[in-house]
Tab-separated table of N, CA and C in Angstrom:
chain	number	residue	atom	x	y	z
A	1	MET	N	0.830	-1.188	0.000
A	1	MET	CA	0.000	-0.001	-0.001
A	1	MET	C	0.871	1.252	0.000
A	2	PHE	N	1.923	1.247	0.797
A	2	PHE	CA	2.824	2.396	0.838
A	2	PHE	C	3.463	2.619	-0.528
A	3	ASP	N	3.839	1.529	-1.184
A	3	ASP	CA	4.466	1.626	-2.508
A	3	ASP	C	3.517	2.288	-3.511
A	4	ILE	N	2.252	1.925	-3.463
A	4	ILE	CA	1.254	2.530	-4.356
A	4	ILE	C	1.131	4.025	-4.065
A	5	SER	N	1.063	4.382	-2.793
A	5	SER	CA	0.964	5.797	-2.417
A	5	SER	C	2.187	6.578	-2.872
A	6	LEU	N	3.345	5.989	-2.710
A	6	LEU	CA	4.580	6.647	-3.126
A	6	LEU	C	4.601	6.873	-4.639
A	7	ARG	N	4.205	5.854	-5.409
A	7	ARG	CA	4.160	6.004	-6.866
A	7	ARG	C	3.140	7.057	-7.290
A	8	ASN	N	1.990	7.088	-6.611
A	8	ASN	CA	0.988	8.109	-6.926
A	8	ASN	C	1.527	9.506	-6.640
A	9	HIS	N	2.230	9.654	-5.530
A	9	HIS	CA	2.806	10.949	-5.165
A	9	HIS	C	3.793	11.419	-6.232
A	10	GLU	N	4.621	10.516	-6.713
A	10	GLU	CA	5.590	10.855	-7.759
A	10	GLU	C	4.879	11.203	-9.072
A	11	ALA	N	3.814	10.484	-9.393
A	11	ALA	CA	3.072	10.748	-10.631
A	11	ALA	C	2.398	12.117	-10.590
A	12	VAL	N	1.910	12.513	-9.424
A	12	VAL	CA	1.244	13.809	-9.282
A	12	VAL	C	2.222	14.943	-9.599
A	13	LYS	N	3.478	14.763	-9.267
A	13	LYS	CA	4.477	15.811	-9.501
A	13	LYS	C	4.628	16.152	-10.987
A	14	VAL	N	4.407	15.193	-11.866
A	14	VAL	CA	4.620	15.424	-13.302
A	14	VAL	C	3.314	15.551	-14.089
A	15	ALA	N	2.182	15.433	-13.425
A	15	ALA	CA	0.890	15.530	-14.113
A	15	ALA	C	0.581	16.982	-14.470
A	16	ASP	N	-0.028	17.184	-15.624
A	16	ASP	CA	-0.467	18.528	-16.010
A	16	ASP	C	-1.704	18.946	-15.218
A	17	TRP	N	-2.616	18.010	-15.006
A	17	TRP	CA	-3.850	18.281	-14.280
A	17	TRP	C	-4.199	17.102	-13.384
A	18	LEU	N	-4.959	17.407	-12.349
A	18	LEU	CA	-5.581	16.388	-11.512
A	18	LEU	C	-7.072	16.701	-11.485
A	19	LEU	N	-7.881	15.712	-11.787
A	19	LEU	CA	-9.325	15.878	-11.734
A	19	LEU	C	-9.792	15.354	-10.386
A	20	CYS	N	-10.620	16.129	-9.696
A	20	CYS	CA	-11.051	15.694	-8.365
A	20	CYS	C	-12.574	15.694	-8.260
A	21	ASN	N	-13.054	14.840	-7.375
A	21	ASN	CA	-14.482	14.689	-7.137
A	21	ASN	C	-14.930	15.787	-6.179
A	22	SER	N	-15.080	16.987	-6.714
A	22	SER	CA	-15.479	18.130	-5.910
A	22	SER	C	-16.184	19.135	-6.808
A	23	VAL	N	-16.642	20.219	-6.201
A	23	VAL	CA	-17.300	21.304	-6.916
A	23	VAL	C	-16.618	22.598	-6.477
A	24	TYR	N	-16.288	23.454	-7.425
A	24	TYR	CA	-15.577	24.681	-7.109
A	24	TYR	C	-16.297	25.486	-6.026
A	25	ASP	N	-17.605	25.587	-6.105
A	25	ASP	CA	-18.362	26.378	-5.140
A	25	ASP	C	-18.256	25.839	-3.716
A	26	PHE	N	-17.951	24.567	-3.553
A	26	PHE	CA	-17.841	23.978	-2.218
A	26	PHE	C	-16.526	24.338	-1.537
A	27	GLU	N	-15.466	24.480	-2.298
A	27	GLU	CA	-14.152	24.738	-1.705
A	27	GLU	C	-13.276	25.608	-2.609
A	28	PRO	N	-13.719	26.847	-2.879
A	28	PRO	CA	-12.979	27.716	-3.792
A	28	PRO	C	-11.570	28.047	-3.308
A	29	ALA	N	-11.387	28.286	-2.030
A	29	ALA	CA	-10.056	28.649	-1.521
A	29	ALA	C	-9.061	27.520	-1.748
A	30	ALA	N	-9.470	26.305	-1.459
A	30	ALA	CA	-8.567	25.162	-1.638
A	30	ALA	C	-8.238	24.954	-3.111
A	31	LEU	N	-9.231	25.048	-3.970
A	31	LEU	CA	-9.004	24.828	-5.398
A	31	LEU	C	-8.215	25.978	-6.023
A	32	ASP	N	-8.410	27.200	-5.534
A	32	ASP	CA	-7.634	28.332	-6.038
A	32	ASP	C	-6.168	28.235	-5.631
A	33	SER	N	-5.905	27.645	-4.476
A	33	SER	CA	-4.526	27.565	-3.988
A	33	SER	C	-3.743	26.418	-4.617
A	34	ALA	N	-4.408	25.521	-5.291
A	34	ALA	CA	-3.737	24.353	-5.871
A	34	ALA	C	-3.880	24.400	-7.387
A	35	GLN	N	-2.839	24.852	-8.060
A	35	GLN	CA	-2.890	24.933	-9.516
A	35	GLN	C	-2.973	23.547	-10.135
A	36	GLY	N	-3.717	23.450	-11.215
A	36	GLY	CA	-3.786	22.207	-11.963
A	36	GLY	C	-4.837	21.230	-11.463
A	37	ILE	N	-5.567	21.588	-10.411
A	37	ILE	CA	-6.634	20.704	-9.925
A	37	ILE	C	-7.956	21.190	-10.513
A	38	ILE	N	-8.639	20.280	-11.200
A	38	ILE	CA	-9.890	20.623	-11.871
A	38	ILE	C	-11.029	19.835	-11.225
A	39	PRO	N	-11.990	20.531	-10.605
A	39	PRO	CA	-13.124	19.824	-10.003
A	39	PRO	C	-14.095	19.351	-11.077
A	40	ILE	N	-14.469	18.082	-11.044
A	40	ILE	CA	-15.409	17.537	-12.030
A	40	ILE	C	-16.616	16.901	-11.351
A	41	GLY	N	-16.807	17.169	-10.082
A	41	GLY	CA	-17.858	16.515	-9.331
A	41	GLY	C	-19.154	17.297	-9.357
A	42	PRO	N	-20.076	16.819	-8.595
A	42	PRO	CA	-19.899	15.643	-7.747
A	42	PRO	C	-20.149	14.340	-8.510
A	43	LEU	N	-19.258	13.401	-8.311
A	43	LEU	CA	-19.475	12.037	-8.798
A	43	LEU	C	-20.114	11.296	-7.636
A	44	LEU	N	-21.352	10.943	-7.790
A	44	LEU	CA	-22.121	10.388	-6.682
A	44	LEU	C	-22.063	8.879	-6.654
A	45	GLU	N	-22.162	8.358	-5.448
A	45	GLU	CA	-22.181	6.922	-5.263
A	45	GLU	C	-23.442	6.347	-5.887
A	46	SER	N	-23.302	5.162	-6.436
A	46	SER	CA	-24.450	4.489	-7.021
A	46	SER	C	-25.478	4.194	-5.936
A	47	ASN	N	-26.715	4.101	-6.333
A	47	ASN	CA	-27.750	3.749	-5.364
A	47	ASN	C	-27.823	2.245	-5.135
A	48	ARG	N	-26.898	1.514	-5.751
A	48	ARG	CA	-26.847	0.069	-5.558
A	48	ARG	C	-26.378	-0.245	-4.141
A	49	LEU	N	-26.996	-1.187	-3.499
A	49	LEU	CA	-26.593	-1.572	-2.151
A	49	LEU	C	-25.776	-2.853	-2.193
A	50	GLY	N	-24.973	-3.059	-1.178
A	50	GLY	CA	-24.275	-4.324	-1.030
A	50	GLY	C	-22.897	-4.374	-1.651
A	51	ASN	N	-22.430	-3.325	-2.267
A	51	ASN	CA	-21.083	-3.306	-2.834
A	51	ASN	C	-20.221	-2.367	-2.011
A	52	SER	N	-19.435	-2.912	-1.135
A	52	SER	CA	-18.611	-2.066	-0.288
A	52	SER	C	-17.185	-2.028	-0.811
A	53	ALA	N	-16.551	-0.896	-0.599
A	53	ALA	CA	-15.133	-0.755	-0.948
A	53	ALA	C	-14.328	-1.189	0.272
A	54	GLY	N	-13.021	-1.176	0.139
A	54	GLY	CA	-12.202	-1.462	1.296
A	54	GLY	C	-11.294	-2.654	1.116
A	55	HIS	N	-11.261	-3.239	-0.048
A	55	HIS	CA	-10.315	-4.321	-0.292
A	55	HIS	C	-9.551	-4.002	-1.570
A	56	LEU	N	-8.323	-4.467	-1.613
A	56	LEU	CA	-7.502	-4.235	-2.797
A	56	LEU	C	-7.371	-5.523	-3.575
A	57	SER	N	-7.476	-5.422	-4.872
A	57	SER	CA	-7.245	-6.580	-5.732
A	57	SER	C	-5.746	-6.797	-5.843
A	58	PRO	N	-5.347	-7.997	-6.197
A	58	PRO	CA	-3.912	-8.231	-6.389
A	58	PRO	C	-3.363	-7.269	-7.439
A	59	GLU	N	-2.163	-6.793	-7.205
A	59	GLU	CA	-1.554	-5.826	-8.114
A	59	GLU	C	-1.202	-6.480	-9.444
A	60	ASP	N	-1.557	-5.816	-10.527
A	60	ASP	CA	-1.246	-6.272	-11.881
A	60	ASP	C	-0.271	-5.271	-12.489
A	61	LEU	N	0.943	-5.701	-12.746
A	61	LEU	CA	1.976	-4.800	-13.252
A	61	LEU	C	1.993	-4.694	-14.777
A	62	THR	N	1.045	-5.338	-15.455
A	62	THR	CA	0.984	-5.275	-16.911
A	62	THR	C	0.875	-3.833	-17.393
A	63	CYS	N	0.044	-3.043	-16.736
A	63	CYS	CA	-0.151	-1.658	-17.165
A	63	CYS	C	1.109	-0.823	-16.934
A	64	ILE	N	1.864	-1.125	-15.888
A	64	ILE	CA	3.108	-0.396	-15.629
A	64	ILE	C	4.108	-0.678	-16.746
A	65	LYS	N	4.206	-1.939	-17.143
A	65	LYS	CA	5.110	-2.312	-18.236
A	65	LYS	C	4.688	-1.594	-19.524
A	66	TRP	N	3.385	-1.586	-19.824
A	66	TRP	CA	2.876	-0.914	-21.014
A	66	TRP	C	3.205	0.582	-20.960
A	67	GLN	N	2.968	1.209	-19.811
A	67	GLN	CA	3.227	2.649	-19.689
A	67	GLN	C	4.712	2.953	-19.854
A	68	ASP	N	5.565	2.109	-19.328
A	68	ASP	CA	7.010	2.312	-19.472
A	68	ASP	C	7.459	2.254	-20.930
A	69	GLU	N	6.679	1.595	-21.779
A	69	GLU	CA	7.019	1.481	-23.199
A	69	GLU	C	6.544	2.684	-24.016
A	70	GLN	N	5.774	3.599	-23.404
A	70	GLN	CA	5.249	4.768	-24.110
A	70	GLN	C	6.282	5.894	-24.101
A	71	PRO	N	6.219	6.798	-25.091
A	71	PRO	CA	7.085	7.981	-25.057
A	71	PRO	C	6.776	8.815	-23.806
A	72	PRO	N	7.699	9.654	-23.369
A	72	PRO	CA	7.472	10.450	-22.156
A	72	PRO	C	6.236	11.347	-22.257
A	73	CYS	N	5.439	11.357	-21.221
A	73	CYS	CA	4.316	12.282	-20.994
A	73	CYS	C	3.113	12.197	-21.921
A	74	PRO	N	2.850	11.137	-22.667
A	74	PRO	CA	1.671	11.193	-23.511
A	74	PRO	C	0.457	10.465	-22.938
A	75	VAL	N	0.598	9.731	-21.845
A	75	VAL	CA	-0.459	8.824	-21.404
A	75	VAL	C	-1.496	9.569	-20.567
A	76	ILE	N	-2.763	9.368	-20.926
A	76	ILE	CA	-3.878	9.890	-20.143
A	76	ILE	C	-4.275	8.807	-19.146
A	77	TYR	N	-4.336	9.173	-17.878
A	77	TYR	CA	-4.710	8.235	-16.821
A	77	TYR	C	-6.125	8.581	-16.358
A	78	VAL	N	-7.016	7.596	-16.385
A	78	VAL	CA	-8.413	7.810	-16.014
A	78	VAL	C	-8.785	6.825	-14.916
A	79	ALA	N	-9.222	7.344	-13.768
A	79	ALA	CA	-9.690	6.497	-12.666
A	79	ALA	C	-10.716	7.304	-11.875
A	80	PHE	N	-11.790	6.676	-11.499
A	80	PHE	CA	-12.849	7.361	-10.780
A	80	PHE	C	-12.995	6.887	-9.339
A	81	GLY	N	-12.011	6.162	-8.847
A	81	GLY	CA	-12.021	5.775	-7.449
A	81	GLY	C	-12.999	4.669	-7.134
A	82	SER	N	-13.243	4.505	-5.847
A	82	SER	CA	-14.049	3.376	-5.390
A	82	SER	C	-15.505	3.742	-5.142
A	83	ILE	N	-15.865	4.996	-5.290
A	83	ILE	CA	-17.240	5.409	-4.992
A	83	ILE	C	-18.131	5.328	-6.218
A	84	THR	N	-17.620	5.721	-7.349
A	84	THR	CA	-18.430	5.896	-8.555
A	84	THR	C	-18.664	4.589	-9.296
A	85	THR	N	-19.876	4.403	-9.778
A	85	THR	CA	-20.182	3.287	-10.673
A	85	THR	C	-20.750	3.871	-11.966
A	86	PHE	N	-20.619	3.116	-13.042
A	86	PHE	CA	-21.069	3.579	-14.345
A	86	PHE	C	-22.070	2.594	-14.929
A	87	ASN	N	-22.969	3.118	-15.743
A	87	ASN	CA	-23.865	2.241	-16.490
A	87	ASN	C	-23.379	2.170	-17.939
A	88	GLN	N	-24.046	1.396	-18.750
A	88	GLN	CA	-23.641	1.175	-20.144
A	88	GLN	C	-23.530	2.491	-20.917
A	89	VAL	N	-24.496	3.375	-20.754
A	89	VAL	CA	-24.507	4.643	-21.490
A	89	VAL	C	-23.299	5.495	-21.113
A	90	GLN	N	-22.979	5.550	-19.827
A	90	GLN	CA	-21.843	6.355	-19.394
A	90	GLN	C	-20.529	5.821	-19.962
A	91	PHE	N	-20.371	4.499	-19.980
A	91	PHE	CA	-19.177	3.919	-20.589
A	91	PHE	C	-19.122	4.258	-22.078
A	92	GLN	N	-20.269	4.200	-22.743
A	92	GLN	CA	-20.307	4.494	-24.174
A	92	GLN	C	-20.021	5.966	-24.455
A	93	GLU	N	-20.263	6.844	-23.494
A	93	GLU	CA	-19.941	8.259	-23.670
A	93	GLU	C	-18.465	8.530	-23.423
A	94	LEU	N	-17.880	7.855	-22.458
A	94	LEU	CA	-16.472	8.076	-22.129
A	94	LEU	C	-15.524	7.461	-23.151
A	95	SER	N	-15.841	6.272	-23.599
A	95	SER	CA	-14.935	5.537	-24.495
A	95	SER	C	-14.551	6.312	-25.753
A	96	PRO	N	-15.500	6.844	-26.526
A	96	PRO	CA	-15.111	7.560	-27.747
A	96	PRO	C	-14.278	8.807	-27.450
A	97	GLY	N	-14.578	9.472	-26.342
A	97	GLY	CA	-13.799	10.657	-25.990
A	97	GLY	C	-12.338	10.321	-25.771
A	98	LEU	N	-12.092	9.227	-25.093
A	98	LEU	CA	-10.705	8.798	-24.883
A	98	LEU	C	-10.060	8.408	-26.203
A	99	GLU	N	-10.785	7.684	-27.025
A	99	GLU	CA	-10.237	7.265	-28.321
A	99	GLU	C	-9.973	8.471	-29.227
A	100	LEU	N	-10.861	9.464	-29.204
A	100	LEU	CA	-10.695	10.643	-30.058
A	100	LEU	C	-9.546	11.543	-29.609
A	101	SER	N	-9.056	11.341	-28.406
A	101	SER	CA	-7.921	12.139	-27.941
A	101	SER	C	-6.650	11.808	-28.716
A	102	ASN	N	-6.660	10.649	-29.396
A	102	ASN	CA	-5.482	10.184	-30.139
A	102	ASN	C	-4.241	10.109	-29.261
A	103	ARG	N	-4.452	9.817	-28.007
A	103	ARG	CA	-3.355	9.657	-27.057
A	103	ARG	C	-3.516	8.285	-26.409
A	104	PRO	N	-2.413	7.645	-26.043
A	104	PRO	CA	-2.562	6.397	-25.298
A	104	PRO	C	-3.189	6.698	-23.942
A	105	PHE	N	-4.058	5.803	-23.479
A	105	PHE	CA	-4.684	6.046	-22.185
A	105	PHE	C	-4.718	4.767	-21.367
A	106	LEU	N	-4.707	4.976	-20.074
A	106	LEU	CA	-4.818	3.891	-19.109
A	106	LEU	C	-6.075	4.182	-18.310
A	107	TRP	N	-7.097	3.347	-18.498
A	107	TRP	CA	-8.391	3.555	-17.863
A	107	TRP	C	-8.554	2.469	-16.813
A	108	VAL	N	-8.554	2.862	-15.566
A	108	VAL	CA	-8.674	1.919	-14.462
A	108	VAL	C	-10.152	1.703	-14.170
A	109	VAL	N	-10.590	0.464	-14.261
A	109	VAL	CA	-11.980	0.120	-13.967
A	109	VAL	C	-11.962	-0.989	-12.926
A	110	ARG	N	-12.469	-0.676	-11.756
A	110	ARG	CA	-12.516	-1.620	-10.653
A	110	ARG	C	-13.559	-2.698	-10.943
A	111	LEU	N	-13.254	-3.933	-10.597
A	111	LEU	CA	-14.241	-5.006	-10.724
A	111	LEU	C	-15.502	-4.614	-9.968
A	112	ASN	N	-16.639	-4.934	-10.501
A	112	ASN	CA	-17.939	-4.634	-9.896
A	112	ASN	C	-18.200	-3.135	-9.772
A	113	SER	N	-17.566	-2.321	-10.614
A	113	SER	CA	-17.804	-0.879	-10.550
A	113	SER	C	-18.800	-0.425	-11.604
A	114	THR	N	-19.414	-1.379	-12.280
A	114	THR	CA	-20.347	-1.040	-13.346
A	114	THR	C	-21.715	-1.615	-13.040
A	115	ASP	N	-22.725	-0.913	-13.474
A	115	ASP	CA	-24.103	-1.382	-13.319
A	115	ASP	C	-24.515	-2.160	-14.559
A	116	GLY	N	-24.476	-3.473	-14.490
A	116	GLY	CA	-24.989	-4.295	-15.571
A	116	GLY	C	-24.115	-4.397	-16.797
A	117	ILE	N	-22.812	-4.194	-16.666
A	117	ILE	CA	-21.913	-4.311	-17.808
A	117	ILE	C	-20.996	-5.498	-17.568
A	118	ASN	N	-20.975	-6.412	-18.499
A	118	ASN	CA	-20.111	-7.580	-18.359
A	118	ASN	C	-18.719	-7.318	-18.886
A	119	ASP	N	-18.605	-6.715	-20.052
A	119	ASP	CA	-17.310	-6.419	-20.661
A	119	ASP	C	-17.254	-4.941	-20.990
A	120	ALA	N	-16.232	-4.266	-20.478
A	120	ALA	CA	-16.090	-2.837	-20.763
A	120	ALA	C	-14.787	-2.594	-21.476
């Protein structure tokens, strides 16, 4: 867990932007003081019951190897954390946008983070 936190901390140092689950009107002073943080919230928890967060899946280093093979700084990293779930329509809206960016992207999708989608 510490290793993951350390890698995230290092990645934040070189990121152009960080998207956060917040609203500018809720915390303008904090967002004004931190350059490069873009509020995109609120991303609300699904109304589905019975899916709790709090466990980590085994680490898969395949994506790290893939990212290391990319040229410096072109990869878009997309992750919505453990609170947000998506339905089929939302996945269909996000996917083309990422593809149209013409940039390599790493989209983290937690198991059981989708409403009724078998393959994303």
